[in-house]
Amino acid sequence: MTELKNDVFLRALMRQPVPRTPVWIMRQAGRYLPEYREVRGQAGDFLSLCKNPDLACEVTLQPLRRYKLDAAIMFSDILTVPDAMGLGLYFVTGEGPKFKNPVRTADAIRSLSVPNVEQKLGYVFDAVRTIRRELNGEVPLIGFAGSPFTVGTYMVEGGSSREFPNIKALAKDAPDVLEHLMNIVAETTIEYLNAQIEAGAQAVQIFDTWGAALEGDDFRRFSMASMQKIIDGLIREKDGRKIPIILFTKGAGPLLADLAETGCDALGVDWTTDLATAREYVNDKVALQGNLDPATLRESPEIIRQGVAATLESYGNGPGHIFNLGHGITPDIDPDNLGALVDAVHDLSPKYHP
Ligand code: CP3
């Protein structure tokens, strides 16, 4: 194995001392970059890009050529998992993801099974191996999956949703059916993430974008319990290094205290909870990742720098902070503004690591 040249990200995830705060950006490979749009055009569409390991590798590396980032994230999507279960994923421009065969009824959910992950998602593991080879040890590679509840919202609603009427009805009227769905997706996700780790992913993030749409008890019963199950099933060490796990529940707020007890190494925090408060919730048990409002990237480089300074100050001194946005970068951002953010993290963070 090639030796890792920059491990500040992995060390910060384990709350070990670092000389500065590491930084990466959710959705760092994406539509705000003209070179991404170019390669997506070459592939034909987004899903074909995900399924082509060489092109997926190329777009993974693009943001690293522009910015001094401390991690790469494999280019893929959380909805490849239900696609592998036979739901038929497709994207409609302007409307986002859709499924040909959503699973709305108890019968449809009960007939789901764990797919052959090597066979159906082999293109993801090929991409991971290709990316690791091309990264040549510059920075670590993050693998990822969606949380069973977040993935489940798309499977049950058939696409993006604001209110989640169908899956929320299941939580109340047929909780055993929803629990079955959570279990099948969790079991598939364990195999999926472990195969990413075997292929070379050096940390993994679980994206729980919609879990906090549930009320507290339902959040713990469905979203948190299924993430806990995944954590319990993951490979935790490879080639003599720990494989850190990051959970990102958007809008978790005080639930961060519960999430810190799941055995994860780090929690993603969105901008609705400041990092000082989040740090109190988790009592320094886990590292924290975040949390600048992505909207700040529409402002001037000076305002962006002030936002970075305030975020670093809010976390304060000591290890265990990974700089990121509080959610993904949006397609309308000027790429130079992300450069201003990354440079500001490099300039301003060393003083928090005395
Ligand atoms: O962070 C990264 O750079 C890795 C790539 C990544 C993508 N999607 C690429 C993508 C990751 C980690 C995701 C996760 C994802 N996908 C989530 C959870 C995280 C989040 O942002 O909330 C969700 C809910 C999805 C499902 C999904 N895929 C949606 C809602 C969309 C947006 C549709 C749209 O038109 O805006 C996608 C498409 C998608 N996934 C794009 C990218 C770069 C844009 C597709 C394109 O190029 O047209």
mmCIF file of C-alpha atoms and ligand atoms in Angstrom:
data_model
loop_
_atom_site.group_PDB
_atom_site.id
_atom_site.type_symbol
_atom_site.label_atom_id
_atom_site.label_comp_id
_atom_site.label_asym_id
_atom_site.label_seq_id
_atom_site.Cartn_x
_atom_site.Cartn_y
_atom_site.Cartn_z
ATOM 1 C CA MET A 1 0.000 0.000 0.000
ATOM 2 C CA THR A 2 1.229 3.520 -0.825
ATOM 3 C CA GLU A 3 1.950 5.539 2.282
ATOM 4 C CA LEU A 4 -0.508 8.300 3.091
ATOM 5 C CA LYS A 5 1.188 11.708 2.713
ATOM 6 C CA ASN A 6 -1.504 13.804 4.407
ATOM 7 C CA ASP A 7 -3.398 12.218 7.277
ATOM 8 C CA VAL A 8 -4.640 15.356 9.120
ATOM 9 C CA PHE A 9 -8.232 14.426 8.243
ATOM 10 C CA LEU A 10 -7.971 10.891 9.679
ATOM 11 C CA ARG A 11 -6.147 12.151 12.776
ATOM 12 C CA ALA A 12 -8.733 14.866 13.437
ATOM 13 C CA LEU A 13 -11.522 12.273 13.124
ATOM 14 C CA MET A 14 -9.857 10.350 15.936
ATOM 15 C CA ARG A 15 -9.455 13.554 17.977
ATOM 16 C CA GLN A 16 -5.678 13.351 17.781
ATOM 17 C CA PRO A 17 -3.534 16.526 17.655
ATOM 18 C CA VAL A 18 -3.080 18.153 14.220
ATOM 19 C CA PRO A 19 -1.174 21.297 13.150
ATOM 20 C CA ARG A 20 -4.274 22.836 11.499
ATOM 21 C CA THR A 21 -7.944 22.054 10.927
ATOM 22 C CA PRO A 22 -8.509 19.711 7.949
ATOM 23 C CA VAL A 23 -11.080 20.699 5.328
ATOM 24 C CA TRP A 24 -13.203 18.954 2.707
ATOM 25 C CA ILE A 25 -16.582 19.928 1.274
ATOM 26 C CA MET A 26 -19.755 17.882 0.897
ATOM 27 C CA ARG A 27 -20.549 17.597 -2.848
ATOM 28 C CA GLN A 28 -17.074 18.932 -3.641
ATOM 29 C CA ALA A 29 -17.272 17.161 -7.016
ATOM 30 C CA GLY A 30 -20.282 18.633 -8.749
ATOM 31 C CA ARG A 31 -22.089 21.026 -10.995
ATOM 32 C CA TYR A 32 -20.480 24.272 -9.725
ATOM 33 C CA LEU A 33 -17.276 23.144 -11.526
ATOM 34 C CA PRO A 34 -17.225 23.665 -15.327
ATOM 35 C CA GLU A 35 -14.824 20.723 -15.704
ATOM 36 C CA TYR A 36 -17.425 18.497 -13.955
ATOM 37 C CA ARG A 37 -20.167 19.581 -16.349
ATOM 38 C CA GLU A 38 -17.835 18.824 -19.232
ATOM 39 C CA VAL A 39 -17.136 15.245 -18.074
ATOM 40 C CA ARG A 40 -20.804 14.646 -17.231
ATOM 41 C CA GLY A 41 -21.587 15.665 -20.826
ATOM 42 C CA GLN A 42 -18.994 13.155 -22.033
ATOM 43 C CA ALA A 43 -20.630 10.407 -19.934
ATOM 44 C CA GLY A 44 -24.107 11.349 -21.220
ATOM 45 C CA ASP A 45 -25.834 11.795 -17.865
ATOM 46 C CA PHE A 46 -25.263 11.650 -14.117
ATOM 47 C CA LEU A 47 -25.982 7.918 -13.630
ATOM 48 C CA SER A 48 -23.759 6.905 -16.542
ATOM 49 C CA LEU A 49 -21.025 9.007 -14.928
ATOM 50 C CA CYS A 50 -21.489 7.119 -11.625
ATOM 51 C CA LYS A 51 -21.299 3.790 -13.471
ATOM 52 C CA ASN A 52 -18.076 4.613 -15.366
ATOM 53 C CA PRO A 53 -15.141 4.071 -12.943
ATOM 54 C CA ASP A 54 -12.603 6.077 -14.986
ATOM 55 C CA LEU A 55 -14.861 9.103 -15.353
ATOM 56 C CA ALA A 56 -16.076 8.815 -11.731
ATOM 57 C CA CYS A 57 -12.392 8.861 -10.738
ATOM 58 C CA GLU A 58 -11.737 11.902 -12.921
ATOM 59 C CA VAL A 59 -14.531 13.990 -11.352
ATOM 60 C CA THR A 60 -13.489 12.853 -7.850
ATOM 61 C CA LEU A 61 -10.014 14.304 -8.467
ATOM 62 C CA GLN A 62 -11.124 17.580 -10.093
ATOM 63 C CA PRO A 63 -11.725 19.574 -6.881
ATOM 64 C CA LEU A 64 -8.373 18.358 -5.472
ATOM 65 C CA ARG A 65 -6.550 19.921 -8.415
ATOM 66 C CA ARG A 66 -8.102 23.301 -7.655
ATOM 67 C CA TYR A 67 -8.120 23.397 -3.850
ATOM 68 C CA LYS A 68 -5.914 22.327 -0.932
ATOM 69 C CA LEU A 69 -8.442 19.773 0.351
ATOM 70 C CA ASP A 70 -7.550 17.141 2.933
ATOM 71 C CA ALA A 71 -9.794 14.332 1.666
ATOM 72 C CA ALA A 72 -11.360 13.007 -1.523
ATOM 73 C CA ILE A 73 -14.904 11.588 -1.546
ATOM 74 C CA MET A 74 -15.726 8.908 -4.079
ATOM 75 C CA PHE A 75 -18.110 10.115 -6.755
ATOM 76 C CA SER A 76 -21.388 8.217 -6.589
ATOM 77 C CA ASP A 77 -24.856 8.636 -5.062
ATOM 78 C CA ILE A 78 -26.714 7.263 -2.046
ATOM 79 C CA LEU A 79 -29.501 5.974 -4.321
ATOM 80 C CA THR A 80 -27.355 3.351 -6.071
ATOM 81 C CA VAL A 81 -28.357 1.032 -3.186
ATOM 82 C CA PRO A 82 -32.116 0.923 -3.924
ATOM 83 C CA ASP A 83 -31.236 0.849 -7.633
ATOM 84 C CA ALA A 84 -29.335 -2.384 -6.894
ATOM 85 C CA MET A 85 -32.481 -3.665 -5.108
ATOM 86 C CA GLY A 86 -34.393 -3.370 -8.379
ATOM 87 C CA LEU A 87 -36.272 -0.079 -7.885
ATOM 88 C CA GLY A 88 -35.042 1.410 -11.175
ATOM 89 C CA LEU A 89 -33.361 4.760 -10.415
ATOM 90 C CA TYR A 90 -33.514 7.557 -12.962
ATOM 91 C CA PHE A 91 -33.063 11.328 -12.887
ATOM 92 C CA VAL A 92 -35.382 13.925 -14.393
ATOM 93 C CA THR A 93 -33.640 17.262 -15.035
ATOM 94 C CA GLY A 94 -34.924 19.851 -12.586
ATOM 95 C CA GLU A 95 -36.879 17.278 -10.553
ATOM 96 C CA GLY A 96 -34.105 15.141 -9.101
ATOM 97 C CA PRO A 97 -34.128 11.399 -8.508
ATOM 98 C CA LYS A 98 -37.103 9.102 -9.248
ATOM 99 C CA PHE A 99 -37.848 5.383 -9.005
ATOM 100 C CA LYS A 100 -39.743 3.345 -11.568
ATOM 101 C CA ASN A 101 -40.801 0.880 -8.869
ATOM 102 C CA PRO A 102 -41.264 2.642 -5.521
ATOM 103 C CA VAL A 103 -42.202 0.397 -2.574
ATOM 104 C CA ARG A 104 -45.335 1.823 -1.016
ATOM 105 C CA THR A 105 -47.264 -1.174 0.242
ATOM 106 C CA ALA A 106 -46.451 -3.627 3.028
ATOM 107 C CA ASP A 107 -46.314 -6.407 0.420
ATOM 108 C CA ALA A 108 -43.810 -4.531 -1.754
ATOM 109 C CA ILE A 109 -41.608 -3.818 1.272
ATOM 110 C CA ARG A 110 -41.834 -7.396 2.565
ATOM 111 C CA SER A 111 -40.748 -8.750 -0.825
ATOM 112 C CA LEU A 112 -37.472 -6.724 -0.830
ATOM 113 C CA SER A 113 -34.272 -8.644 -0.250
ATOM 114 C CA VAL A 114 -30.564 -7.909 0.157
ATOM 115 C CA PRO A 115 -29.094 -7.863 -3.373
ATOM 116 C CA ASN A 116 -25.781 -9.375 -4.453
ATOM 117 C CA VAL A 117 -23.717 -6.271 -3.775
ATOM 118 C CA GLU A 118 -20.556 -7.379 -5.639
ATOM 119 C CA GLN A 119 -22.603 -8.096 -8.725
ATOM 120 C CA LYS A 120 -24.906 -5.045 -8.706
ATOM 121 C CA LEU A 121 -22.576 -2.394 -7.284
ATOM 122 C CA GLY A 122 -19.229 -3.646 -8.557
ATOM 123 C CA TYR A 123 -18.835 -0.422 -10.545
ATOM 124 C CA VAL A 124 -18.602 1.519 -7.259
ATOM 125 C CA PHE A 125 -15.834 -0.717 -5.904
ATOM 126 C CA ASP A 126 -13.998 -0.473 -9.245
ATOM 127 C CA ALA A 127 -14.209 3.317 -8.948
ATOM 128 C CA VAL A 128 -12.825 3.186 -5.377
ATOM 129 C CA ARG A 129 -9.843 1.082 -6.494
ATOM 130 C CA THR A 130 -9.189 3.386 -9.459
ATOM 131 C CA ILE A 131 -9.391 6.517 -7.285
ATOM 132 C CA ARG A 132 -7.035 5.071 -4.657
ATOM 133 C CA ARG A 133 -4.501 4.253 -7.351
ATOM 134 C CA GLU A 134 -4.714 7.734 -8.907
ATOM 135 C CA LEU A 135 -4.648 9.530 -5.539
ATOM 136 C CA ASN A 136 -1.290 7.879 -4.940
ATOM 137 C CA GLY A 137 -1.493 8.547 -1.190
ATOM 138 C CA GLU A 138 -1.935 12.348 -1.476
ATOM 139 C CA VAL A 139 -5.052 12.422 0.754
ATOM 140 C CA PRO A 140 -7.406 9.784 2.180
ATOM 141 C CA LEU A 141 -10.520 8.629 0.321
ATOM 142 C CA ILE A 142 -13.980 8.785 1.914
ATOM 143 C CA GLY A 143 -16.603 6.174 1.032
ATOM 144 C CA PHE A 144 -20.267 6.764 1.822
ATOM 145 C CA ALA A 145 -23.845 5.559 1.897
ATOM 146 C CA GLY A 146 -27.187 7.048 2.830
ATOM 147 C CA SER A 147 -28.857 6.217 6.134
ATOM 148 C CA PRO A 148 -31.610 3.599 5.795
ATOM 149 C CA PHE A 149 -34.277 6.180 6.659
ATOM 150 C CA THR A 150 -32.983 8.773 4.170
ATOM 151 C CA VAL A 151 -32.689 6.172 1.412
ATOM 152 C CA GLY A 152 -36.077 4.800 2.509
ATOM 153 C CA THR A 153 -37.784 8.169 1.972
ATOM 154 C CA TYR A 154 -36.870 8.026 -1.737
ATOM 155 C CA MET A 155 -37.841 4.327 -1.977
ATOM 156 C CA VAL A 156 -41.282 4.873 -0.423
ATOM 157 C CA GLU A 157 -42.107 8.348 -1.785
ATOM 158 C CA GLY A 158 -40.733 7.471 -5.258
ATOM 159 C CA GLY A 159 -38.487 10.568 -5.365
ATOM 160 C CA SER A 160 -37.704 13.785 -3.486
ATOM 161 C CA SER A 161 -40.311 14.842 -0.954
ATOM 162 C CA ARG A 162 -40.919 17.748 1.408
ATOM 163 C CA GLU A 163 -43.339 16.235 3.909
ATOM 164 C CA PHE A 164 -42.645 12.473 3.572
ATOM 165 C CA PRO A 165 -46.352 11.562 3.866
ATOM 166 C CA ASN A 166 -46.073 7.883 2.925
ATOM 167 C CA ILE A 167 -43.057 6.883 4.991
ATOM 168 C CA LYS A 168 -44.339 8.883 7.996
ATOM 169 C CA ALA A 169 -47.674 7.059 7.710
ATOM 170 C CA LEU A 170 -45.755 3.761 7.849
ATOM 171 C CA ALA A 171 -44.016 4.886 11.061
ATOM 172 C CA LYS A 172 -47.429 5.326 12.718
ATOM 173 C CA ASP A 173 -49.659 2.691 11.060
ATOM 174 C CA ALA A 174 -47.236 -0.129 10.276
ATOM 175 C CA PRO A 175 -44.045 0.350 12.311
ATOM 176 C CA ASP A 176 -43.061 -3.315 11.870
ATOM 177 C CA VAL A 177 -43.128 -2.844 8.086
ATOM 178 C CA LEU A 178 -40.945 0.269 8.322
ATOM 179 C CA GLU A 179 -38.600 -1.591 10.663
ATOM 180 C CA HIS A 180 -38.326 -4.367 8.063
ATOM 181 C CA LEU A 181 -37.424 -1.778 5.407
ATOM 182 C CA MET A 182 -34.807 -0.238 7.725
ATOM 183 C CA ASN A 183 -33.318 -3.697 8.385
ATOM 184 C CA ILE A 184 -33.054 -4.691 4.722
ATOM 185 C CA VAL A 185 -31.447 -1.379 3.766
ATOM 186 C CA ALA A 186 -29.112 -1.533 6.795
ATOM 187 C CA GLU A 187 -27.993 -5.087 5.949
ATOM 188 C CA THR A 188 -27.355 -4.093 2.332
ATOM 189 C CA THR A 189 -25.485 -0.982 3.467
ATOM 190 C CA ILE A 190 -23.205 -2.996 5.768
ATOM 191 C CA GLU A 191 -22.146 -5.150 2.803
ATOM 192 C CA TYR A 192 -21.902 -2.103 0.553
ATOM 193 C CA LEU A 193 -19.702 -0.052 2.914
ATOM 194 C CA ASN A 194 -17.537 -3.025 3.877
ATOM 195 C CA ALA A 195 -16.881 -3.673 0.172
ATOM 196 C CA GLN A 196 -15.926 0.013 -0.245
ATOM 197 C CA ILE A 197 -13.513 -0.362 2.681
ATOM 198 C CA GLU A 198 -12.059 -3.570 1.212
ATOM 199 C CA ALA A 199 -11.608 -1.708 -2.099
ATOM 200 C CA GLY A 200 -9.749 1.147 -0.371
ATOM 201 C CA ALA A 201 -12.093 3.628 1.340
ATOM 202 C CA GLN A 202 -10.199 4.992 4.383
ATOM 203 C CA ALA A 203 -13.150 6.600 6.208
ATOM 204 C CA VAL A 204 -16.907 6.363 5.658
ATOM 205 C CA GLN A 205 -19.726 8.850 6.017
ATOM 206 C CA ILE A 206 -23.395 7.999 6.460
ATOM 207 C CA PHE A 207 -25.626 10.748 5.025
ATOM 208 C CA ASP A 208 -28.787 11.012 7.117
ATOM 209 C CA THR A 209 -30.240 14.006 5.346
ATOM 210 C CA TRP A 210 -33.863 13.413 6.376
ATOM 211 C CA GLY A 211 -33.764 11.457 9.666
ATOM 212 C CA ALA A 212 -34.460 14.554 11.752
ATOM 213 C CA ALA A 213 -37.771 15.019 9.914
ATOM 214 C CA LEU A 214 -39.030 12.339 12.324
ATOM 215 C CA GLU A 215 -40.063 13.210 15.876
ATOM 216 C CA GLY A 216 -37.515 12.234 18.535
ATOM 217 C CA ASP A 217 -38.776 8.769 19.500
ATOM 218 C CA ASP A 218 -39.321 7.768 15.878
ATOM 219 C CA PHE A 219 -35.897 9.172 14.957
ATOM 220 C CA ARG A 220 -34.286 6.918 17.574
ATOM 221 C CA ARG A 221 -36.383 3.869 16.666
ATOM 222 C CA PHE A 222 -35.987 4.028 12.879
ATOM 223 C CA SER A 223 -33.156 6.277 11.730
ATOM 224 C CA MET A 224 -30.722 6.084 14.637
ATOM 225 C CA ALA A 225 -31.264 2.372 15.354
ATOM 226 C CA SER A 226 -30.608 1.449 11.723
ATOM 227 C CA MET A 227 -27.427 3.569 11.643
ATOM 228 C CA GLN A 228 -26.369 1.897 14.895
ATOM 229 C CA LYS A 229 -26.865 -1.476 13.238
ATOM 230 C CA ILE A 230 -24.630 -0.394 10.343
ATOM 231 C CA ILE A 231 -21.900 0.861 12.691
ATOM 232 C CA ASP A 232 -21.974 -2.453 14.556
ATOM 233 C CA GLY A 233 -21.440 -4.323 11.270
ATOM 234 C CA LEU A 234 -18.604 -2.302 9.741
ATOM 235 C CA ILE A 235 -14.921 -3.179 9.389
ATOM 236 C CA ARG A 236 -13.220 -0.854 11.895
ATOM 237 C CA GLU A 237 -9.569 -1.367 11.028
ATOM 238 C CA LYS A 238 -7.638 -2.069 7.840
ATOM 239 C CA ASP A 239 -3.905 -2.162 7.043
ATOM 240 C CA GLY A 240 -3.126 -1.136 10.632
ATOM 241 C CA ARG A 241 -5.294 1.987 10.517
ATOM 242 C CA LYS A 242 -8.658 2.653 12.066
ATOM 243 C CA ILE A 243 -11.506 3.290 9.597
ATOM 244 C CA PRO A 244 -13.366 6.253 11.138
ATOM 245 C CA ILE A 245 -17.134 6.556 10.734
ATOM 246 C CA ILE A 246 -18.859 9.945 10.330
ATOM 247 C CA LEU A 247 -22.629 10.259 10.837
ATOM 248 C CA PHE A 248 -24.282 13.307 9.338
ATOM 249 C CA THR A 249 -27.854 13.808 10.498
ATOM 250 C CA LYS A 250 -28.944 17.158 9.102
ATOM 251 C CA GLY A 251 -30.813 19.218 11.693
ATOM 252 C CA ALA A 252 -29.955 16.835 14.555
ATOM 253 C CA GLY A 253 -29.639 19.611 17.176
ATOM 254 C CA PRO A 254 -29.799 18.108 20.689
ATOM 255 C CA LEU A 255 -30.067 14.589 19.173
ATOM 256 C CA LEU A 256 -26.303 14.918 18.612
ATOM 257 C CA ALA A 257 -25.964 13.786 22.247
ATOM 258 C CA ASP A 258 -27.742 10.500 21.421
ATOM 259 C CA LEU A 259 -25.840 10.062 18.146
ATOM 260 C CA ALA A 260 -22.512 10.413 19.974
ATOM 261 C CA GLU A 261 -23.318 7.158 21.816
ATOM 262 C CA THR A 262 -23.668 5.041 18.648
ATOM 263 C CA GLY A 263 -19.966 4.190 18.377
ATOM 264 C CA CYS A 264 -19.314 6.582 15.480
ATOM 265 C CA ASP A 265 -16.078 8.599 15.503
ATOM 266 C CA ALA A 266 -17.451 11.911 14.278
ATOM 267 C CA LEU A 267 -20.728 13.736 13.758
ATOM 268 C CA GLY A 268 -21.563 16.141 10.955
ATOM 269 C CA VAL A 269 -23.230 19.340 12.184
ATOM 270 C CA ASP A 270 -25.356 21.686 10.067
ATOM 271 C CA TRP A 271 -25.429 25.463 10.575
ATOM 272 C CA THR A 272 -28.563 25.488 12.751
ATOM 273 C CA THR A 273 -26.465 24.313 15.738
ATOM 274 C CA ASP A 274 -23.296 26.257 16.479
ATOM 275 C CA LEU A 275 -20.205 24.138 17.048
ATOM 276 C CA ALA A 276 -19.703 25.360 20.643
ATOM 277 C CA THR A 277 -23.193 24.063 21.537
ATOM 278 C CA ALA A 278 -22.661 20.846 19.563
ATOM 279 C CA ARG A 279 -19.409 20.309 21.441
ATOM 280 C CA GLU A 280 -21.318 20.603 24.732
ATOM 281 C CA TYR A 281 -23.951 18.120 23.519
ATOM 282 C CA VAL A 282 -21.345 15.479 22.674
ATOM 283 C CA ASN A 283 -19.026 16.329 25.552
ATOM 284 C CA ASP A 284 -15.927 15.814 23.353
ATOM 285 C CA LYS A 285 -16.757 12.132 22.976
ATOM 286 C CA VAL A 286 -16.580 12.347 19.147
ATOM 287 C CA ALA A 287 -15.090 14.711 16.565
ATOM 288 C CA LEU A 288 -17.326 17.304 14.864
ATOM 289 C CA GLN A 289 -17.496 18.156 11.168
ATOM 290 C CA GLY A 290 -18.985 21.340 9.786
ATOM 291 C CA ASN A 291 -20.715 23.711 9.705
ATOM 292 C CA LEU A 292 -20.637 26.906 7.602
ATOM 293 C CA ASP A 293 -23.943 27.736 5.897
ATOM 294 C CA PRO A 294 -23.454 26.916 2.172
ATOM 295 C CA ALA A 295 -25.225 30.225 1.399
ATOM 296 C CA THR A 296 -22.120 32.055 2.700
ATOM 297 C CA LEU A 297 -20.331 30.938 -0.491
ATOM 298 C CA ARG A 298 -22.510 33.382 -2.445
ATOM 299 C CA GLU A 299 -20.895 36.289 -0.560
ATOM 300 C CA SER A 300 -17.585 38.118 -1.130
ATOM 301 C CA PRO A 301 -14.226 36.515 -0.234
ATOM 302 C CA GLU A 302 -14.067 38.865 2.825
ATOM 303 C CA ILE A 303 -17.441 37.676 4.167
ATOM 304 C CA ILE A 304 -16.472 34.065 3.473
ATOM 305 C CA ARG A 305 -13.266 34.569 5.457
ATOM 306 C CA GLN A 306 -15.245 36.051 8.351
ATOM 307 C CA GLY A 307 -17.581 33.038 8.230
ATOM 308 C CA VAL A 308 -14.626 30.665 8.365
ATOM 309 C CA ALA A 309 -13.133 32.625 11.287
ATOM 310 C CA ALA A 310 -16.418 32.488 13.220
ATOM 311 C CA THR A 311 -16.809 28.739 12.602
ATOM 312 C CA LEU A 312 -13.259 28.004 13.803
ATOM 313 C CA GLU A 313 -13.754 30.250 16.836
ATOM 314 C CA SER A 314 -17.031 28.544 17.695
ATOM 315 C CA TYR A 315 -15.341 25.125 17.863
ATOM 316 C CA GLY A 316 -12.434 26.698 19.739
ATOM 317 C CA ASN A 317 -9.114 25.170 20.723
ATOM 318 C CA GLY A 318 -8.034 21.605 20.440
ATOM 319 C CA PRO A 319 -8.355 18.617 18.167
ATOM 320 C CA GLY A 320 -11.498 17.006 16.808
ATOM 321 C CA HIS A 321 -12.767 19.585 14.286
ATOM 322 C CA ILE A 322 -13.015 18.902 10.559
ATOM 323 C CA PHE A 323 -14.013 21.977 8.576
ATOM 324 C CA ASN A 324 -16.890 21.522 6.128
ATOM 325 C CA LEU A 325 -20.111 23.214 5.085
ATOM 326 C CA GLY A 326 -23.282 22.387 7.014
ATOM 327 C CA HIS A 327 -24.633 20.680 3.854
ATOM 328 C CA GLY A 328 -23.535 20.249 0.226
ATOM 329 C CA ILE A 329 -22.188 23.049 -1.984
ATOM 330 C CA THR A 330 -24.849 24.210 -4.468
ATOM 331 C CA PRO A 331 -24.460 24.366 -8.284
ATOM 332 C CA ASP A 332 -24.637 28.198 -8.455
ATOM 333 C CA ILE A 333 -21.402 28.860 -6.507
ATOM 334 C CA ASP A 334 -18.427 30.649 -8.109
ATOM 335 C CA PRO A 335 -15.512 28.155 -7.881
ATOM 336 C CA ASP A 336 -13.158 30.970 -6.752
ATOM 337 C CA ASN A 337 -15.286 31.486 -3.667
ATOM 338 C CA LEU A 338 -14.629 27.920 -2.546
ATOM 339 C CA GLY A 339 -10.927 28.713 -3.016
ATOM 340 C CA ALA A 340 -11.342 31.656 -0.620
ATOM 341 C CA LEU A 341 -12.932 29.326 1.950
ATOM 342 C CA VAL A 342 -10.220 26.657 1.752
ATOM 343 C CA ASP A 343 -7.417 29.255 1.892
ATOM 344 C CA ALA A 344 -9.025 30.879 4.930
ATOM 345 C CA VAL A 345 -9.143 27.528 6.770
ATOM 346 C CA HIS A 346 -5.433 27.029 6.041
ATOM 347 C CA ASP A 347 -4.563 30.604 7.170
ATOM 348 C CA LEU A 348 -6.739 30.914 10.247
ATOM 349 C CA SER A 349 -6.865 27.441 11.796
ATOM 350 C CA PRO A 350 -3.276 26.812 13.058
ATOM 351 C CA LYS A 351 -3.789 29.092 16.069
ATOM 352 C CA TYR A 352 -6.503 26.737 17.382
ATOM 353 C CA HIS A 353 -3.938 23.925 17.558
ATOM 354 C CA PRO A 354 -1.342 25.296 19.975
HETATM 355 O O1 CP3 B 1 -19.994 14.761 -1.869
HETATM 356 C C1 CP3 B 1 -19.589 14.349 -2.987
HETATM 357 O O2 CP3 B 1 -18.870 15.054 -3.736
HETATM 358 C C2 CP3 B 1 -19.905 12.922 -3.402
HETATM 359 C C3 CP3 B 1 -20.997 12.758 -4.282
HETATM 360 C C4 CP3 B 1 -22.432 12.719 -3.798
HETATM 361 C C5 CP3 B 1 -23.504 12.920 -4.688
HETATM 362 N N1 CP3 B 1 -24.676 12.696 -4.026
HETATM 363 C C6 CP3 B 1 -23.347 13.288 -6.112
HETATM 364 C C7 CP3 B 1 -24.500 13.880 -6.805
HETATM 365 C C8 CP3 B 1 -22.982 12.428 -2.549
HETATM 366 C C9 CP3 B 1 -22.296 12.183 -1.220
HETATM 367 C C10 CP3 B 1 -24.411 12.402 -2.710
HETATM 368 C C11 CP3 B 1 -25.342 12.097 -1.609
HETATM 369 C C12 CP3 B 1 -26.785 12.252 -1.813
HETATM 370 N N2 CP3 B 1 -27.515 11.991 -2.948
HETATM 371 C C13 CP3 B 1 -27.693 12.605 -0.803
HETATM 372 C C14 CP3 B 1 -27.340 12.862 0.644
HETATM 373 C C15 CP3 B 1 -26.569 14.086 0.862
HETATM 374 C C16 CP3 B 1 -27.270 15.373 0.597
HETATM 375 O O3 CP3 B 1 -26.721 16.177 -0.148
HETATM 376 O O4 CP3 B 1 -28.341 15.583 1.206
HETATM 377 C C17 CP3 B 1 -28.983 12.632 -1.355
HETATM 378 C C18 CP3 B 1 -30.257 12.992 -0.639
HETATM 379 C C19 CP3 B 1 -28.858 12.206 -2.717
HETATM 380 C C20 CP3 B 1 -29.959 12.008 -3.710
HETATM 381 C C21 CP3 B 1 -29.771 12.935 -4.831
HETATM 382 N N3 CP3 B 1 -28.856 12.745 -5.848
HETATM 383 C C22 CP3 B 1 -30.392 14.189 -5.029
HETATM 384 C C23 CP3 B 1 -31.473 14.768 -4.147
HETATM 385 C C24 CP3 B 1 -29.809 14.759 -6.164
HETATM 386 C C25 CP3 B 1 -30.040 16.139 -6.711
HETATM 387 C C26 CP3 B 1 -30.847 16.187 -7.932
HETATM 388 C C27 CP3 B 1 -30.732 17.554 -8.573
HETATM 389 O O5 CP3 B 1 -31.002 17.609 -9.760
HETATM 390 O O6 CP3 B 1 -30.381 18.523 -7.883
HETATM 391 C C28 CP3 B 1 -28.856 13.844 -6.665
HETATM 392 C C29 CP3 B 1 -28.001 14.022 -7.859
HETATM 393 C C30 CP3 B 1 -26.546 14.225 -7.614
HETATM 394 N N4 CP3 B 1 -25.808 13.463 -6.745
HETATM 395 C C31 CP3 B 1 -25.705 15.162 -8.257
HETATM 396 C C32 CP3 B 1 -24.412 14.944 -7.763
HETATM 397 C C33 CP3 B 1 -23.141 15.655 -8.176
HETATM 398 C C34 CP3 B 1 -26.121 16.145 -9.323
HETATM 399 C C35 CP3 B 1 -26.403 15.374 -10.562
HETATM 400 C C36 CP3 B 1 -25.981 16.071 -11.816
HETATM 401 O O7 CP3 B 1 -24.772 16.148 -12.103
HETATM 402 O O8 CP3 B 1 -26.886 16.515 -12.540
#
